[in-house]
Coordinates of C-alpha atoms in Angstrom, one line a residue:
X1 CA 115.7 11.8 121.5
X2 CA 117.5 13.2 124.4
X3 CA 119.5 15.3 122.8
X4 CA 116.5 17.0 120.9
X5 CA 114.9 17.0 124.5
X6 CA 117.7 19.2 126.1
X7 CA 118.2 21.0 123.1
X8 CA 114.4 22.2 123.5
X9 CA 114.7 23.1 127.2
X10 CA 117.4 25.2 126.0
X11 CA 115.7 27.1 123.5
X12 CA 112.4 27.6 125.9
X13 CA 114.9 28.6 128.8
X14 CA 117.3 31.6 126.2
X15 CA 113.1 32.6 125.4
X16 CA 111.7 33.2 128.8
X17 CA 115.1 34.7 129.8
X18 CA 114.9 37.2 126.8
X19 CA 111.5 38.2 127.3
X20 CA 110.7 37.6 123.1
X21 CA 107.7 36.6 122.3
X22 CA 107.1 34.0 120.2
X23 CA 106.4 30.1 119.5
X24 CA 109.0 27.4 119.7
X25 CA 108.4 24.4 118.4
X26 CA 111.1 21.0 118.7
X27 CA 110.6 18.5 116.2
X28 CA 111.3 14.6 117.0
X29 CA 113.6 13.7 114.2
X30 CA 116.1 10.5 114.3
X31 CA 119.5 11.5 115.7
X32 CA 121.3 13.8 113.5
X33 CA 123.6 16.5 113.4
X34 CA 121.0 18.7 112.3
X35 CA 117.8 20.3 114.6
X36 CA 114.8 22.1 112.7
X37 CA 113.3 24.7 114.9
X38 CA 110.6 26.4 113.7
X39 CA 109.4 30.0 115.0
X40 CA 106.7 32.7 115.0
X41 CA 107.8 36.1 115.9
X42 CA 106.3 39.4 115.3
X43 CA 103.3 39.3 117.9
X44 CA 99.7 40.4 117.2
X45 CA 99.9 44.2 118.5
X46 CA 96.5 46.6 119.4
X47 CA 96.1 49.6 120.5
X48 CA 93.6 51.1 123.1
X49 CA 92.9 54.7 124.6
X50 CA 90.7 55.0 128.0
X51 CA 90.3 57.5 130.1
X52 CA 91.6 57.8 133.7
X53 CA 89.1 55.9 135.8
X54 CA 87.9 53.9 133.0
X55 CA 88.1 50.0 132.5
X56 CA 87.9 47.5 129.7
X57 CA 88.4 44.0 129.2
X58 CA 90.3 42.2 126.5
X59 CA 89.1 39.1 127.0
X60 CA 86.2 40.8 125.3
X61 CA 88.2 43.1 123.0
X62 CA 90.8 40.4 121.8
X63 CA 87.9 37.1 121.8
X64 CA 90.6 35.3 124.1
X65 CA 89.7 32.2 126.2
X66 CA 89.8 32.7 130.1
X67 CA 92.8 30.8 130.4
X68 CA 94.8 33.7 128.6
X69 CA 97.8 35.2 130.8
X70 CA 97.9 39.0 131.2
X71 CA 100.8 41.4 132.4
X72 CA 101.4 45.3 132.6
X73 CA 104.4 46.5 132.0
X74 CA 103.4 49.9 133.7
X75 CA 101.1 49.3 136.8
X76 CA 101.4 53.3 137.5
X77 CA 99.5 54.1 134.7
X78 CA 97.5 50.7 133.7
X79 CA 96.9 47.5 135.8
X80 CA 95.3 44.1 134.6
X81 CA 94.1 41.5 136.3
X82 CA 93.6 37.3 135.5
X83 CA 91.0 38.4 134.2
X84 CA 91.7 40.6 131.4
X85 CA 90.3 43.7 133.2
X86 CA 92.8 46.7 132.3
X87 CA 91.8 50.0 134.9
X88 CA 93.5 53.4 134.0
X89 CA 95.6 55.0 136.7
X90 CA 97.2 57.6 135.3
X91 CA 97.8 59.8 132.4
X92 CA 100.5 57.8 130.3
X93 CA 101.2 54.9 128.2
X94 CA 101.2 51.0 129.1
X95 CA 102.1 48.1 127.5
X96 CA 100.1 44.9 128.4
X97 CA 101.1 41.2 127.0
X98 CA 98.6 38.7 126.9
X99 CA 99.8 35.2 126.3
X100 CA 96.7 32.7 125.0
X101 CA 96.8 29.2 125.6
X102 CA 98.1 28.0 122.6
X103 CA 101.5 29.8 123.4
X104 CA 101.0 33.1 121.0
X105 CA 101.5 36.3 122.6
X106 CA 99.1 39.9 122.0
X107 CA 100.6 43.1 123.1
X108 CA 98.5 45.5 123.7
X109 CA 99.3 49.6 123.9
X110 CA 97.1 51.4 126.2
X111 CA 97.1 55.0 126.0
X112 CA 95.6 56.5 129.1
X113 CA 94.0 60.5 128.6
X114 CA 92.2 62.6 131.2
X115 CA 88.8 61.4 131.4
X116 CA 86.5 64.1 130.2
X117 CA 85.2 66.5 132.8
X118 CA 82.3 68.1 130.7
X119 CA 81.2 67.7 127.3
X120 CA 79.0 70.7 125.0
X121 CA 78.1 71.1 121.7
X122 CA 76.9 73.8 120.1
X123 CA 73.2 74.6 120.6
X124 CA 70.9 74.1 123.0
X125 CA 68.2 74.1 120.7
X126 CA 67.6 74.3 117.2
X127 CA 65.1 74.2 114.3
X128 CA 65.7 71.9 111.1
X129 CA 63.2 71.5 108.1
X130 CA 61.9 67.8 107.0
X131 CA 65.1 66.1 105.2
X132 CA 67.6 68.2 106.4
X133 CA 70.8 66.8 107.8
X134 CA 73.5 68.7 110.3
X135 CA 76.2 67.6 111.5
X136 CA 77.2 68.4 115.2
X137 CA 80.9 68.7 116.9
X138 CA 81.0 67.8 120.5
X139 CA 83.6 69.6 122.6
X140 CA 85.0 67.9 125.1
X141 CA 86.6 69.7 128.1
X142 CA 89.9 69.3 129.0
X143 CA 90.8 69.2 125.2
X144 CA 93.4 66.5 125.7
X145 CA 90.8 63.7 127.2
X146 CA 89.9 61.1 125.8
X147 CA 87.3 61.0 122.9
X148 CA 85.1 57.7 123.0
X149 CA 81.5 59.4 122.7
X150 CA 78.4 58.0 121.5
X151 CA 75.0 59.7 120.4
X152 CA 71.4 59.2 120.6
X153 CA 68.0 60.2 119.6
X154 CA 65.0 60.9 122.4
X155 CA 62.7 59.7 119.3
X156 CA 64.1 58.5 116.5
X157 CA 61.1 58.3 113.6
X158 CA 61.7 62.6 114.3
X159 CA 65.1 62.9 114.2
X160 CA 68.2 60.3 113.9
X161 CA 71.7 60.4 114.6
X162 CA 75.1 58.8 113.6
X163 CA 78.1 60.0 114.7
X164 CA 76.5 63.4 115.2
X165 CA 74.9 63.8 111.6
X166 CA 71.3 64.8 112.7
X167 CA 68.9 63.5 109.8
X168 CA 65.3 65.6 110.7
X169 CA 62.6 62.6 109.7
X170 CA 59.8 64.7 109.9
X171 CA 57.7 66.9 111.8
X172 CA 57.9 66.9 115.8
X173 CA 60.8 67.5 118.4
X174 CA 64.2 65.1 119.5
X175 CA 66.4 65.6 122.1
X176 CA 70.1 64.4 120.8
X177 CA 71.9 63.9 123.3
X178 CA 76.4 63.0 123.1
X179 CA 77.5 60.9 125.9
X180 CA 81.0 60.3 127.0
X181 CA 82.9 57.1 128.0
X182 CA 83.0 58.2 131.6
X183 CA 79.1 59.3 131.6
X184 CA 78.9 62.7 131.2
X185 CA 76.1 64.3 128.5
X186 CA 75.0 67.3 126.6
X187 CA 71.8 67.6 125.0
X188 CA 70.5 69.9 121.7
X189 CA 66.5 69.6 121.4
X190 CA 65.9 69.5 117.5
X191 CA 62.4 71.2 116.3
X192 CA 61.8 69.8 113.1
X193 CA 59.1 71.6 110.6
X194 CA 57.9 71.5 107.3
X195 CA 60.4 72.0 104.8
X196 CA 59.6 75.1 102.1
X197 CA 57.5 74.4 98.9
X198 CA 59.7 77.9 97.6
X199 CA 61.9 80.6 98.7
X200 CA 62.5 84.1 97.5
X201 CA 65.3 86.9 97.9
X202 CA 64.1 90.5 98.4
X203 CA 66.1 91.8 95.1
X204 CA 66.1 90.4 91.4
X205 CA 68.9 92.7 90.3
X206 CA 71.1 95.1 92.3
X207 CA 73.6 97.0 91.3
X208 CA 77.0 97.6 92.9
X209 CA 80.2 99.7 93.2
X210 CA 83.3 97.6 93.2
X211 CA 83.8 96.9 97.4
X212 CA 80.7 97.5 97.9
X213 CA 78.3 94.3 99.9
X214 CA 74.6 93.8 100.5
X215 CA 73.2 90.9 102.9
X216 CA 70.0 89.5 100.9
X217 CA 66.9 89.0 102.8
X218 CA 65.3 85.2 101.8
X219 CA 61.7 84.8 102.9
X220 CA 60.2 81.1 102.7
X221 CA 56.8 79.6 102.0
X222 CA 54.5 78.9 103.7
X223 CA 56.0 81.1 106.4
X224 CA 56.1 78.3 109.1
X225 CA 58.9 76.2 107.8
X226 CA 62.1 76.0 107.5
X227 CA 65.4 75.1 105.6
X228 CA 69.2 74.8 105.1
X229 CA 70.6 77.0 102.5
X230 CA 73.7 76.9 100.2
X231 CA 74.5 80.3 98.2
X232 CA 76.5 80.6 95.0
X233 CA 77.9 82.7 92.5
X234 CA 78.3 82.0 88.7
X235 CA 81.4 84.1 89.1
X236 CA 83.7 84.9 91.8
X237 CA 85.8 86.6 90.4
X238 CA 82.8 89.4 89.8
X239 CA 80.8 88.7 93.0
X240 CA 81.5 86.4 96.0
X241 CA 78.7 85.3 98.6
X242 CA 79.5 84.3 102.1
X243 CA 77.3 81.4 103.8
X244 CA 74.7 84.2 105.2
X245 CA 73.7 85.9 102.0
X246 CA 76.4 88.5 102.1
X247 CA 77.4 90.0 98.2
X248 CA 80.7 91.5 98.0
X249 CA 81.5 93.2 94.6
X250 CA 84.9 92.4 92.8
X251 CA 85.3 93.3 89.8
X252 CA 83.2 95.6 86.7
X253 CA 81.0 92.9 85.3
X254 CA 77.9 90.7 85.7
X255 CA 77.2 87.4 87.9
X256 CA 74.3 85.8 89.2
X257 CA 74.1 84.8 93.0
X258 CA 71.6 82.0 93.6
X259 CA 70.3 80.7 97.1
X260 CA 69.8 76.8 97.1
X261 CA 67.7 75.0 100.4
X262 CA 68.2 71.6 101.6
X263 CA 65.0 70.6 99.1
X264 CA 66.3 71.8 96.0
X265 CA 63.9 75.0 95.9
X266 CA 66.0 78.1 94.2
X267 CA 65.9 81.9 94.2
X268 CA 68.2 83.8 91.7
X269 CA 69.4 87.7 91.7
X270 CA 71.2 89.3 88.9
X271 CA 74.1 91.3 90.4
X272 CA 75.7 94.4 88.5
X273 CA 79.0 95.4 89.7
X274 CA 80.2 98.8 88.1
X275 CA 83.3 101.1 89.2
X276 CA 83.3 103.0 91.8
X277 CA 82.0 106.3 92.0
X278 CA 83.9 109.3 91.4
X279 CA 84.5 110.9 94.5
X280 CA 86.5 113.8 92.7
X281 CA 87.0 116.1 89.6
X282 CA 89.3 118.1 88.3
X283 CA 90.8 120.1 85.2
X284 CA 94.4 120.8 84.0
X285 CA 92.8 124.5 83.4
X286 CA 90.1 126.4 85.3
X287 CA 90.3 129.5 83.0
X288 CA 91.7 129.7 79.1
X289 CA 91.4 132.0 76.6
X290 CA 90.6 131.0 72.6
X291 CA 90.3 132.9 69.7
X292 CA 86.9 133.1 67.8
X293 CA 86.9 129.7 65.6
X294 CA 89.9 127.6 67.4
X295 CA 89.7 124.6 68.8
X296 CA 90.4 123.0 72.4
X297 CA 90.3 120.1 74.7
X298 CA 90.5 120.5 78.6
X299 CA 92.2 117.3 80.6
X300 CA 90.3 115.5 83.5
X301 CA 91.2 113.8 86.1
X302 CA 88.9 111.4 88.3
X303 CA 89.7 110.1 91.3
X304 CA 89.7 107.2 92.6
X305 CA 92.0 105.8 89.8
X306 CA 89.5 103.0 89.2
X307 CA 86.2 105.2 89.3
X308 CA 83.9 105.5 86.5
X309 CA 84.5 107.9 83.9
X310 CA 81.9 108.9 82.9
X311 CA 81.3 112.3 82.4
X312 CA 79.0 115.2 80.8
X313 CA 80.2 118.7 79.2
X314 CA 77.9 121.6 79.4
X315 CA 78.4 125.5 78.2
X316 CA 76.5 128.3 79.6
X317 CA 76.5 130.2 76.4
X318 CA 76.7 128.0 73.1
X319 CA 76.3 131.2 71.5
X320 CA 79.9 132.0 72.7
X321 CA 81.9 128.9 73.4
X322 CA 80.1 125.7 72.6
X323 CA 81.2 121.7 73.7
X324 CA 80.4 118.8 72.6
X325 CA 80.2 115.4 74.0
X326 CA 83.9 114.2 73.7
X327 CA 84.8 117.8 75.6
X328 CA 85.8 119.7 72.5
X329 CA 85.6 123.5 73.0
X330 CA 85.1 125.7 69.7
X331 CA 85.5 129.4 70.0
X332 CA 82.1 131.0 68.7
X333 CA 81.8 134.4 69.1
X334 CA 83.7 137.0 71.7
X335 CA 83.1 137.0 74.8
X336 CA 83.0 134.5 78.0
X337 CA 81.5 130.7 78.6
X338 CA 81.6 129.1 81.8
X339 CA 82.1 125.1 80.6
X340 CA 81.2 122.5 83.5
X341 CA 82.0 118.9 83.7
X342 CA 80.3 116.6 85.6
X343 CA 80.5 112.7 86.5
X344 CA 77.9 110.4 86.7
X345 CA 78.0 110.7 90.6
X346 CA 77.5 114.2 90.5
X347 CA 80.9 116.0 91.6
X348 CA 81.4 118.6 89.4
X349 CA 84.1 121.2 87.8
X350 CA 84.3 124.2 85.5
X351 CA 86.6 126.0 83.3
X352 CA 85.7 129.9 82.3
X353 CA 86.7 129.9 78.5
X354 CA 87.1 133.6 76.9
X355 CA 86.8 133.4 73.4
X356 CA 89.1 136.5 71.9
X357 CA 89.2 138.3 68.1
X358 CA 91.5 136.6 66.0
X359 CA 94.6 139.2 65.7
X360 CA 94.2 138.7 62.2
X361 CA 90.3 139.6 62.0
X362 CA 91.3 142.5 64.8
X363 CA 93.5 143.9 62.2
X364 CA 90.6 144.1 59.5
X365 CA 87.9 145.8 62.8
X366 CA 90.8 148.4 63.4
X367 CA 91.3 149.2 59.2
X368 CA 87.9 149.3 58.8
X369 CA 87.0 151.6 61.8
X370 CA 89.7 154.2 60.4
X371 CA 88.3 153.9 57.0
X372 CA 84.4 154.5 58.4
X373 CA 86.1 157.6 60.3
X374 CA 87.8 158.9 57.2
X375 CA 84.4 158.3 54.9
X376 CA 85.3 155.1 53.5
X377 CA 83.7 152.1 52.7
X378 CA 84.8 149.0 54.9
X379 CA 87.2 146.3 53.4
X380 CA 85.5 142.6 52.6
X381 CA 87.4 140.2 54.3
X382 CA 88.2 137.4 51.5
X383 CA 89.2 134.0 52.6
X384 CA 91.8 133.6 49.9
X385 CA 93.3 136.7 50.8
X386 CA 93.6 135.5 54.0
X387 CA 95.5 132.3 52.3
X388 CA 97.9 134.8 50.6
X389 CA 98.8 137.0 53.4
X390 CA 99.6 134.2 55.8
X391 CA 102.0 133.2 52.7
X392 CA 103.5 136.2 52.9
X393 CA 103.9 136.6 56.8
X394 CA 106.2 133.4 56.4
X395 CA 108.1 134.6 53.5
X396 CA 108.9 138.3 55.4
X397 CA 110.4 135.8 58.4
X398 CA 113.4 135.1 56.3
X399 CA 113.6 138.1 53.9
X400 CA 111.9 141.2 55.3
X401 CA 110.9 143.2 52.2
X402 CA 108.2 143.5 49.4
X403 CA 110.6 141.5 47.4
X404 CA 109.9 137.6 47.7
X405 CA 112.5 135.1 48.3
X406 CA 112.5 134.1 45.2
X407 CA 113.7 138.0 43.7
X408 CA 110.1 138.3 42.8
X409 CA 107.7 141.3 43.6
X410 CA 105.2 140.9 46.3
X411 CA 102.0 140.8 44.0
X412 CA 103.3 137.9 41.6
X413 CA 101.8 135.5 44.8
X414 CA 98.2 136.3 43.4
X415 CA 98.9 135.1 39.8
X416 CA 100.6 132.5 41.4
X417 CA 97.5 131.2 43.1
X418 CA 95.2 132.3 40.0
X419 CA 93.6 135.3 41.8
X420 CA 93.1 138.0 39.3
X421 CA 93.3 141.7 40.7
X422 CA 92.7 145.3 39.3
X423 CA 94.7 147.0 42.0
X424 CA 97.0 145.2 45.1
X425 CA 99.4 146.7 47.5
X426 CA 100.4 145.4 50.8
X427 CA 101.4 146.6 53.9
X428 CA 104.1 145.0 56.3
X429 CA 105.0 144.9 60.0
X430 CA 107.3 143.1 62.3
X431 CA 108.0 143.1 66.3
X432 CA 104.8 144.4 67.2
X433 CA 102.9 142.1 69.7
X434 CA 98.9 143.1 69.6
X435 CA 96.4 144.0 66.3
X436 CA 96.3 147.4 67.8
X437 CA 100.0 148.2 68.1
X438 CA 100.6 147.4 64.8
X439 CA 97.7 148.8 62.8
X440 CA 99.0 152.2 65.4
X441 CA 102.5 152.0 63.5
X442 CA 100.9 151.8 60.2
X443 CA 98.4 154.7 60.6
X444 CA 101.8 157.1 61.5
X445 CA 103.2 156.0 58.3
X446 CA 101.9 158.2 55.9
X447 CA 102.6 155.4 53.3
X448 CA 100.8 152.3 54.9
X449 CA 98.0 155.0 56.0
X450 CA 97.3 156.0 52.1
X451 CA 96.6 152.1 51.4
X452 CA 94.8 151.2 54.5
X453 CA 92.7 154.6 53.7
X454 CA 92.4 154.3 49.8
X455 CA 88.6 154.0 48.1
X456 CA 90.4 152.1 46.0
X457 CA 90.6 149.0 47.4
X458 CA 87.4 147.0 48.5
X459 CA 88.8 143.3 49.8
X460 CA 91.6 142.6 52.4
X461 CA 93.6 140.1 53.9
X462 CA 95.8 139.6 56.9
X463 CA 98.5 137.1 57.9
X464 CA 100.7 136.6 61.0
X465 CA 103.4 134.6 61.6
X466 CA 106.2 133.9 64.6
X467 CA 109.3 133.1 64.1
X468 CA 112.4 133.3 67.5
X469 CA 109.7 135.0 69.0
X470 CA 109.5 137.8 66.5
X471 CA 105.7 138.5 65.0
X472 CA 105.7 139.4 61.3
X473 CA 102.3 141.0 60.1
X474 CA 101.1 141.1 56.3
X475 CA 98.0 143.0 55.0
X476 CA 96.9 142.6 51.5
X477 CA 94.8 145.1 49.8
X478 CA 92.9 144.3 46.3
X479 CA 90.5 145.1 44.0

C-alpha cells in the first residue's frame, strides 16, 4: 500500500512538472510487481473570437462549476480571472486552461480581432412587396474585426429578420437594425407594400441584330406596389438577360425572355435575333460587257463577314439586260443596263452591263447591208446553219481549207446532218479579230464577194472559233 502510494505521488509530481493535461488515477491493488494506471489525455478544446475590449465568461460558455481553475497563457493579449471572465487586450491569440473540479482540463483558444469601429449595410431605406424576402450583408469597418453581429426588427408582424434575411409580413414600415458585439448599429427602414396582382413588359416581340441589347421596361399592377423580379431566357445561347431586364443578342435564332416577381406573376417577350446588318456592298465587276443572249453572274461581297445576305437585283432596262432573283444577267438586246444590288439594310451597288452583237450575228448585219446596197435580198439567218458553221470553224483550226479533215469536201457536212440544199458554198477567214475586219477582207476578194453578193443564195450561217489565240471564221451560204 505504500509502495502504490509513492508510486502515485510520483506520477502526479512527472504530471504537474510536464504541464500534460490529463487524469491519473492509482488503483489499491495487493502488493505486486505490477501497477495499473489508468489515464485520460486529449483535453476538451474550444475556440472563441472577441474583439479588443470585449469580455466573456466561460463559466457560462463551458457550464463549469465556480470552483473551476483558469489560467492564460498570454496575458498580453487575453487575461482571466477566478472567475472565468476572459477580457481582450490585444490583437492576437491566447490559450486559456480551465481545470474543473473533477481533475479534467478545457483549453480554450481565444482569438482576439479589432473590435469593429463602424458597421453599414447597404441601404438606408428600401421598399419590399408583401412576401418578399432579401437578404442583407453588413460591412463591418476595419475589415479584419471581429464579426459577432446580431439583428432586429423595430416591428416584427411588418417585417422579420434572421441573420439578415428580411421576410416583408405585410403592409407598414420596419426599421432593421445590425448591431455589433461592441455596440455599434446601422439601420435600413423597410417600406413594405402590396405585392402585384400582374406585371407587364413594354414589348411582346422585338427583334435584334446579333450584339445588339435592349433594357425592357416592366410596369406592375395596381401601380402602388411592388415586387422582386427574377428574368430568364429559354436559351442563352440565343439571348442572355442580366438581373435588370437587359437582352443581349447572341446568336441567329429565337428565345423567349420571361420576367418572374417574388409572387409567381409572369410577363413573356418573344425575342428575334437575326445577323447583323450589312454595313457594306460590293461587286467583283462594276462594268462588263455581254453579247446579245449570253449569260452572267456578278460576285458580292457583304461585309461584316457574319451580316445578313440578303439581297435584291434590279435592271434599269429589262428590255436590254434583264436579272433575275438569283443575280443572273441575260444579254437581251444591244445596248446598256445599269444592274443594282441592294441588301436588306439598304447599302447599295451597281454594275453597267453593255450587251454587244454577237460577232457571229454581226457578220450576217454587215453581209446583209452589202447585199441591200448591191440590190439584194437579205440572207435568213438559220439556226442549223449556224450549228454547221461553228462545225466548220473548228475543223479549219487544224486543217485550213475547204477540204475537211476527213479528205472530204466542205458541203458533205450538210448531208451529214440531213440538211438538204439546192445550192451551198462557203466562205473562210482566219486571224482577223472583229465581224467587221473580216467581212472587209472578204468584200476585197472578188471570190468571197460573188457568194456573199449572189441572189442565189437566201439562208446563211456563221461560226467562230479560237484556237492559240488565232480566230477562224466560217460563213455558210444555202439555198
Amino acid at each position: 500500500m505504500k509502495l502504490s502510494a509513492k508510486i502515485t505521488a510520483l506520477i502526479l509530481s512527472a504530471v504537474m512538472t510536464l504541464g500534460v493535461a490529463f487524469s491519473v488515477q492509482a488503483i489499491n491493488v495487493p502488493y505486486t510487481d505490477t501497477i495499473i494506471i489508468q489515464t485520460t489525455s486529449n483535453p476538451i478544446e474550444y475556440d472563441f473570437t472577441v474583439g479588443v475590449g470585449q469580455a466573456i465568461l466561460l463559466d457560462k460558455k463551458l457550464s463549469v462549476s465556480s470552483t473551476a481553475k483558469y489560467v492564460s497563457h498570454n496575458t498580453t493579449v487575453a487575461t482571466v480571472n477566478s472567475k472565468g471572465k476572459v477580457s481582450a487586450k490585444s490583437v492576437g491569440n491566447a490559450d486559456i486552461t480551465v481545470k474543473t473540479a473533477d481533475g479534467n482540463s478545457i483549453c480554450c483558444h481565444i482569438v482576439v480581432k479589432n473590435a469593429p469601429e463602424t458597421v453599414t449595410l447597404p441601404k438606408a431605406k428600401m421598399n419590399m412587396g408583401v412576401g418578399q424576402t432579401y437578404s442583407f450583408h453588413a460591412t463591418l469597418s476595419p475589415s479584419d474585426s471581429v464579426t459577432g453581429i446580431s439583428w432586429s426588427s423595430s416591428k416584427t408582424n411588418i417585417a422579420t429578420v434572421s441573420n439578415g434575411l428580411v421576410t416583408a409580413q405585410k403592409k407598414g414600415t420596419a426599421d432593421i437594425t445590425v448591431k455589433t458585439s461592441n455596440g455599434k448599429t446601422a439601420v435600413c427602414t423597410v417600406n413594405v407594400k402590396s405585392a402585384p396582382d400582374k406585371i407587364s413588359l413594354d414589348k411582346y416581340g422585338i427583334c435584334l441584330d446579333i450584339g445588339q441589347s435592349y433594357t425592357f421596361t416592366k410596369s406592375l399592377y395596381p401601380t402602388n406596389t411592388f415586387a422582386s423580379y427574377l428574368w430568364k431566357s429559354t436559351d442563352t445561347s440565343v439571348v442572355t438577360v442580366n438581373s435588370m431586364g437587359k437582352i443581349t443578342a447572341k446568336k441567329t435564332g429565337v428565345a423567349y425572355v420571361t420576367v418572374t416577381t417574388h409572387n409567381n406573376k409572369t410577363a413573356t417577350c418573344q425575342v428575334m435575333v437575326n445577323r447583323p446588318k450589312a454595313e457594306s456592298i460590293s461587286l467583283d465587276k462594276n462594268e462588263v460587257s455581254i453579247f446579245k443572249g449570253e449569260e452572267m453572274f456578278l460576285t458580292t461581297k457583304i461585309t461584316p463577314d457574319n451580316a445578313d445576305k440578303t439581297i435584291s437585283w434590279k435592271s434599269s432596262d429589262p428590255s436590254v439586260a434583264k436579272v433575275n432573283r438569283n443575280g443572273k444577267i441575260t444579254g437581251v438586246n444591244m445596248g446598256s443596263a445599269i444592274i443594282t444590288v441592294t441588301t436588306a439594310s439598304g447599302k447599295t451597288v451597281t454594275c453597267r452591263v453593255t450587251v454587244k452583237e454577237p460577232c457571229a450575228d454581226s457578220v450576217i448585219r454587215l453581209v446583209n447591208e452589202e447585199r441591200v446596197k448591191a440590190g439584194v435580198h437579205p440572207l435568213e439567218k438559220r439556226d442549223d446553219v449556224m450549228e454547221l458553221a461553228q462545225i466548220r470553224a473548228e475543223e479549219i483550226s487544224s486543217q485550213f481549207s475547204h477540204i475537211r479533215p476527213d479528205g472530204k469536201f466542205y458541203e458533205t457536212i450538210f448531208t451529214e446532218h440531213g440538211i438538204s440544199y439546192y445550192l451551198v458554198n462557203e466562205n473562210i477567214a482566219a486571224g482577223f479579230t472583229t465581224p467587221e475586219s473580216t467581212v472587209e477582207a472578204w468584200l476585197e476578194s472578188s471570190g468571197h464577194k460573188r457568194y456573199m453578193l449572189s441572189p442565189l443564195y437566201n439562208a446563211t450561217g456563221v461560226g467562230i472559233y479560237e484556237k492559240n489565240g488565232l480566230i477562224y471564221w466560217v460563213q455558210l451560204f444555202i439555198r
